[in-house]
Coordinates of N, CA, C and O in Angstrom, one line a residue:
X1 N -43.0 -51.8 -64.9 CA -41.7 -51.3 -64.5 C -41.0 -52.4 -63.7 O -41.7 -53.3 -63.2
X2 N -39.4 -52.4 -63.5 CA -38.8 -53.4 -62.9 C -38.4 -53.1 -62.1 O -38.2 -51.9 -61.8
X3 N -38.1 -54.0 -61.3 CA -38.0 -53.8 -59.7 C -36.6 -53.0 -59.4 O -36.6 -52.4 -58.3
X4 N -35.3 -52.8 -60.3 CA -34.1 -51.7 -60.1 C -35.0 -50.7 -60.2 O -35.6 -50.2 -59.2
X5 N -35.2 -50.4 -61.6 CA -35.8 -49.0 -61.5 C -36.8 -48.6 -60.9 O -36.8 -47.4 -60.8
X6 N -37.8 -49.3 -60.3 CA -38.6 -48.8 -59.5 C -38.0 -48.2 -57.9 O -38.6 -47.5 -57.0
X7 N -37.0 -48.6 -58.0 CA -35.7 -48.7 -56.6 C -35.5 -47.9 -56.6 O -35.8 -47.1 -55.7
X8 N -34.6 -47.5 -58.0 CA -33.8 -46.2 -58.4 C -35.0 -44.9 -57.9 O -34.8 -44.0 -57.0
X9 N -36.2 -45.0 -58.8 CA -37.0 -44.1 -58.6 C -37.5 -43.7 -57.5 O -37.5 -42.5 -57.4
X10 N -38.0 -44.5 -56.2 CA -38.1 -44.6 -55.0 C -36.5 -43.8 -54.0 O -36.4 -43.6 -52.8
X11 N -35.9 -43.7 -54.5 CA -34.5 -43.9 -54.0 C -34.2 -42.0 -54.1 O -34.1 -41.2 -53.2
X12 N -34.2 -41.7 -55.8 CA -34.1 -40.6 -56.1 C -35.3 -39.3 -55.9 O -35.2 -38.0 -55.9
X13 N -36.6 -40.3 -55.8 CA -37.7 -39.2 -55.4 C -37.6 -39.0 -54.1 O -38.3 -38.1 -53.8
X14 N -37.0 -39.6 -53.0 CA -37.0 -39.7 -51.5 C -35.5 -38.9 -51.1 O -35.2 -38.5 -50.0
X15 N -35.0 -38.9 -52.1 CA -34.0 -37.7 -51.8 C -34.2 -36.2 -52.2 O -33.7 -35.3 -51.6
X16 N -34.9 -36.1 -53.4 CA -35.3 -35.2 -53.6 C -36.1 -34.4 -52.8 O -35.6 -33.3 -52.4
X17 N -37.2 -34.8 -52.4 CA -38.1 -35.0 -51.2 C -37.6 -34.1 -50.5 O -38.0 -33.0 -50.4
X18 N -36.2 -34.8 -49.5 CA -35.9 -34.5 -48.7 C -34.7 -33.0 -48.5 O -34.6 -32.1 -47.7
X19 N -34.4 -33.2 -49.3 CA -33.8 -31.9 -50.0 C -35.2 -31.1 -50.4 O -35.5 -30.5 -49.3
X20 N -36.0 -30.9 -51.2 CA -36.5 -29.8 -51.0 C -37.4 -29.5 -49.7 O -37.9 -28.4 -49.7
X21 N -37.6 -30.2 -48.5 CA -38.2 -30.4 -47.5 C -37.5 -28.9 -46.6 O -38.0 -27.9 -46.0
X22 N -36.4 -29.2 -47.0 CA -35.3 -28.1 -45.7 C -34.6 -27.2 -46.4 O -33.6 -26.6 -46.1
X23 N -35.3 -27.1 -47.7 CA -34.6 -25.6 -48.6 C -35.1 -24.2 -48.2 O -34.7 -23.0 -48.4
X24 N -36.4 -24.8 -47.2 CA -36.5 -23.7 -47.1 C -36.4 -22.9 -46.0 O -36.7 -21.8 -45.8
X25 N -35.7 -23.9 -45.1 CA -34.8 -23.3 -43.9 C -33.5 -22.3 -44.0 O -32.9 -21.5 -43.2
X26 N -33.1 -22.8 -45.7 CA -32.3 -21.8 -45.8 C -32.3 -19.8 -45.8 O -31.4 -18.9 -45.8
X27 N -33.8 -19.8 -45.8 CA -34.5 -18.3 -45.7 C -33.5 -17.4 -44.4 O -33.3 -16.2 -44.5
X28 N -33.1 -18.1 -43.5 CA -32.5 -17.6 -42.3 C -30.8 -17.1 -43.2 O -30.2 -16.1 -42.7
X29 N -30.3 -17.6 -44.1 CA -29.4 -17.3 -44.5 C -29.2 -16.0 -45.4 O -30.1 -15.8 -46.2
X30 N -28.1 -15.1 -45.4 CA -28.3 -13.9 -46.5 C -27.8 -13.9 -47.9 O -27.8 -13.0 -48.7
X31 N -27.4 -15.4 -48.1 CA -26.8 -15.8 -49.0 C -27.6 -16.2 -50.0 O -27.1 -16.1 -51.2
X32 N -28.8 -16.8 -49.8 CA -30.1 -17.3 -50.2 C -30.4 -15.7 -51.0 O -30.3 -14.7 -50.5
X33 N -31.1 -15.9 -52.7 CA -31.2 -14.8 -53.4 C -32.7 -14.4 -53.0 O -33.3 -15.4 -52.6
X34 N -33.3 -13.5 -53.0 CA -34.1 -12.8 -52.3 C -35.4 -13.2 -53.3 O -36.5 -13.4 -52.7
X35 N -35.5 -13.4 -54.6 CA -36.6 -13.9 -55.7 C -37.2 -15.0 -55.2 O -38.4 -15.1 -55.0
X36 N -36.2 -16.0 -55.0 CA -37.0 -17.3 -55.0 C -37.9 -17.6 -53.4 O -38.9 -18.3 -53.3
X37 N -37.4 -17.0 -52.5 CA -38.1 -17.0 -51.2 C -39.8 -17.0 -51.4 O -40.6 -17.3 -50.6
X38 N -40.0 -16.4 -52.6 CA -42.0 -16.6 -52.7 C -42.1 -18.2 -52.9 O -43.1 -18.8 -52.4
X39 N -41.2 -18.9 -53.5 CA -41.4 -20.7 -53.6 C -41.2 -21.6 -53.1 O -41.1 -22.7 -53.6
X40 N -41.0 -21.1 -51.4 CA -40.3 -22.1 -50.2 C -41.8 -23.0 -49.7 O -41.7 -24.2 -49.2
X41 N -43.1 -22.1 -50.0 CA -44.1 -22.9 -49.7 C -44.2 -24.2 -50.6 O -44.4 -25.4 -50.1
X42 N -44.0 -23.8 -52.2 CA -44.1 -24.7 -53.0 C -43.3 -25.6 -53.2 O -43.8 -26.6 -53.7
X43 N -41.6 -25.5 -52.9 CA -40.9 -26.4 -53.0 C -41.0 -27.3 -51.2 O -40.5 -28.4 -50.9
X44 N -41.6 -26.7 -50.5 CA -42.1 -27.7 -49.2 C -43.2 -28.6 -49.7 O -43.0 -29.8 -49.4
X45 N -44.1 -28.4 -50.3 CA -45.2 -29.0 -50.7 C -44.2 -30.0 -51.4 O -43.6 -30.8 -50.7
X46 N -44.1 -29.8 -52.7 CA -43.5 -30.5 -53.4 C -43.0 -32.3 -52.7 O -43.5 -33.4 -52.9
X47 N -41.8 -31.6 -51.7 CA -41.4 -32.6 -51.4 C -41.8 -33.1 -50.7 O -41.2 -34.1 -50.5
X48 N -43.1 -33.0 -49.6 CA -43.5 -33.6 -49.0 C -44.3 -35.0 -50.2 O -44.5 -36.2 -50.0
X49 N -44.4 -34.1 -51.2 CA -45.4 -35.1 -52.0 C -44.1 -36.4 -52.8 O -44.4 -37.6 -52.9
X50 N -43.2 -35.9 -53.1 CA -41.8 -36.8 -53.5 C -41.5 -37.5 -52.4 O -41.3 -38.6 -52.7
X51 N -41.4 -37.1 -50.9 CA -40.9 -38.3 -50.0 C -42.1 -39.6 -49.9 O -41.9 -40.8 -49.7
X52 N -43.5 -38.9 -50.3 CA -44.3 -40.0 -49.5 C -44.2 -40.9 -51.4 O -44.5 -42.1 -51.4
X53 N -44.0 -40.6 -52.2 CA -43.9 -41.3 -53.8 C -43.0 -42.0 -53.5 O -43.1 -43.2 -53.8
X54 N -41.9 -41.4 -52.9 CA -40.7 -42.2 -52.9 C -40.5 -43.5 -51.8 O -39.6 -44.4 -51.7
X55 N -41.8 -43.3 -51.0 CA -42.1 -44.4 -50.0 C -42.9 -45.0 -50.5 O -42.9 -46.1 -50.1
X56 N -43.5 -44.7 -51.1 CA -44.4 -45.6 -51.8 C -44.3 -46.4 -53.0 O -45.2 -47.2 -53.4
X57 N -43.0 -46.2 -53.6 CA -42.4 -46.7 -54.5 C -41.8 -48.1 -53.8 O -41.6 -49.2 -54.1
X58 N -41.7 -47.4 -52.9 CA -40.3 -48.8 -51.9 C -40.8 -50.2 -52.1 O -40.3 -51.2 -51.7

């Protein structure tokens, strides 16, 4: 792999990451649809595992 795209990738999985990190702070809101609140564990996992890929990409 080349050093852009490994950038790109590093760049996009560390945002990702971080967005799903604090999705699930949205639970406090009533606007938030009531189904998906069972996957706030999984989309926290998730990105914890995307920020450290995405640092580790760097």
């Amino acid at each position: 792999m080349d050093k852009a795209t490994k950038t790109q990738m590093s760049i996009v999985s560390f945002i990702v990451g971080l967005i799903l990190l604090f999705i699930p702070y949205l639970k406090n809101f009533d606007t938030v649809f009531p189904g998906i609140s069972q996957y706030f564990s999984l989309m926290f996992y998730l990105g914890l595992v995307l920020v450290v890929v995405g640092y580790y990409l760097k």
